[in-house]
CSV table of C-alpha atoms in Angstrom, one decimal:
chain,number,residue,atom,x,y,z
S,1,MET,CA,36.8,83.2,98.7
S,2,ILE,CA,34.7,80.8,100.6
S,3,TYR,CA,31.8,82.4,102.6
S,4,SER,CA,29.5,80.5,105.1
S,5,PHE,CA,26.2,81.5,106.7
S,6,ALA,CA,24.2,79.6,109.3
S,7,CYS,CA,20.4,80.3,109.3
S,8,PRO,CA,19.1,81.5,112.6
S,9,ALA,CA,17.0,79.2,114.8
S,10,PRO,CA,15.0,77.1,114.5
S,11,CYS,CA,16.6,76.1,111.2
S,12,ASN,CA,20.4,76.3,111.8
S,13,ARG,CA,21.1,75.2,108.2
S,14,GLU,CA,24.7,76.0,107.1
S,15,ILE,CA,25.3,77.2,103.6
S,16,LYS,CA,28.9,77.6,102.0
S,17,VAL,CA,29.4,79.4,98.7
S,18,ASP,CA,32.6,80.4,96.6
S,19,ALA,CA,32.0,84.1,95.8
S,20,HIS,CA,34.2,86.9,94.3
S,21,ASP,CA,33.2,89.4,97.2
S,22,THR,CA,30.7,89.9,100.0
S,23,LEU,CA,27.9,91.3,97.7
S,24,ASP,CA,28.3,88.2,95.5
S,25,ALA,CA,28.3,85.9,98.4
S,26,VAL,CA,25.0,87.5,99.9
S,27,GLU,CA,23.2,86.9,96.6
S,28,LYS,CA,24.5,83.3,96.3
S,29,ILE,CA,23.7,82.5,99.8
S,30,ILE,CA,20.1,83.8,99.5
S,31,LEU,CA,19.6,81.9,96.3
S,32,ALA,CA,21.0,78.7,98.0
S,33,GLY,CA,18.1,78.9,100.5
S,34,ALA,CA,19.3,81.2,103.3
S,35,ILE,CA,16.3,82.3,105.5
S,36,SER,CA,14.0,80.8,102.9
S,37,CYS,CA,11.2,80.5,105.6
S,38,ARG,CA,11.2,84.4,105.5
S,39,ASN,CA,12.1,85.1,101.9
S,40,SER,CA,8.9,86.3,100.1
S,41,ASP,CA,10.5,85.2,96.7
S,42,SER,CA,10.8,81.6,97.5
S,43,GLN,CA,8.7,78.7,98.8
S,44,CYS,CA,9.5,77.6,102.3
S,45,SER,CA,11.5,74.5,102.2
S,46,CYS,CA,12.6,74.4,105.8
S,47,SER,CA,10.9,71.8,108.0
S,48,GLN,CA,11.9,73.6,111.2
S,49,ALA,CA,10.3,76.9,110.4
S,50,GLN,CA,7.1,78.0,112.0
S,51,VAL,CA,4.2,78.4,109.6
S,52,ASP,CA,3.1,81.9,110.9
S,53,MET,CA,6.4,83.5,110.3
S,54,SER,CA,5.8,86.6,107.9
S,55,PRO,CA,8.1,87.2,105.0
S,56,ILE,CA,11.0,89.8,105.2
S,57,PRO,CA,11.7,92.4,102.5
S,58,GLN,CA,14.6,91.5,100.1
S,59,GLU,CA,16.7,94.3,101.2
S,60,GLN,CA,16.3,93.3,104.8
S,61,LEU,CA,17.1,89.7,103.9
S,62,ARG,CA,20.4,90.9,102.2
S,63,HIS,CA,21.2,93.0,105.4
S,64,ILE,CA,20.8,90.0,107.7
S,65,VAL,CA,22.7,87.7,105.5
S,66,SER,CA,25.6,90.2,105.1
S,67,LEU,CA,25.8,90.6,108.9
S,68,CYS,CA,25.9,86.8,109.6
S,69,LEU,CA,28.2,85.6,106.9
S,70,GLN,CA,31.8,84.6,107.6
S,71,GLU,CA,34.8,84.5,105.2
S,72,GLU,CA,36.6,81.1,105.6
S,73,CYS,CA,40.3,80.2,105.0
S,74,GLU,CA,40.4,78.1,102.1
S,75,ALA,CA,43.2,76.0,103.5
S,76,SER,CA,41.0,75.1,106.5
S,77,LEU,CA,38.4,73.5,104.1
S,78,ARG,CA,40.9,71.3,102.4
S,79,GLY,CA,42.4,69.9,105.7
């Protein structure tokens, strides 16, 4: 299944992953850089992020990503 996630403003980066389920998708999306400007485990690579943004704990990051991700119909990606 294909899942997508759009980082919140000011970034608005879109990330798509192929995952087995929602939990797998959340982990893959975070590893791909979702909310990297707030992820304490990664270096901020987002040029849109404000410097003074404080890190969010890993569990809260997972929760935010899981609330915002969407499953996509694979047929719509081919067309």
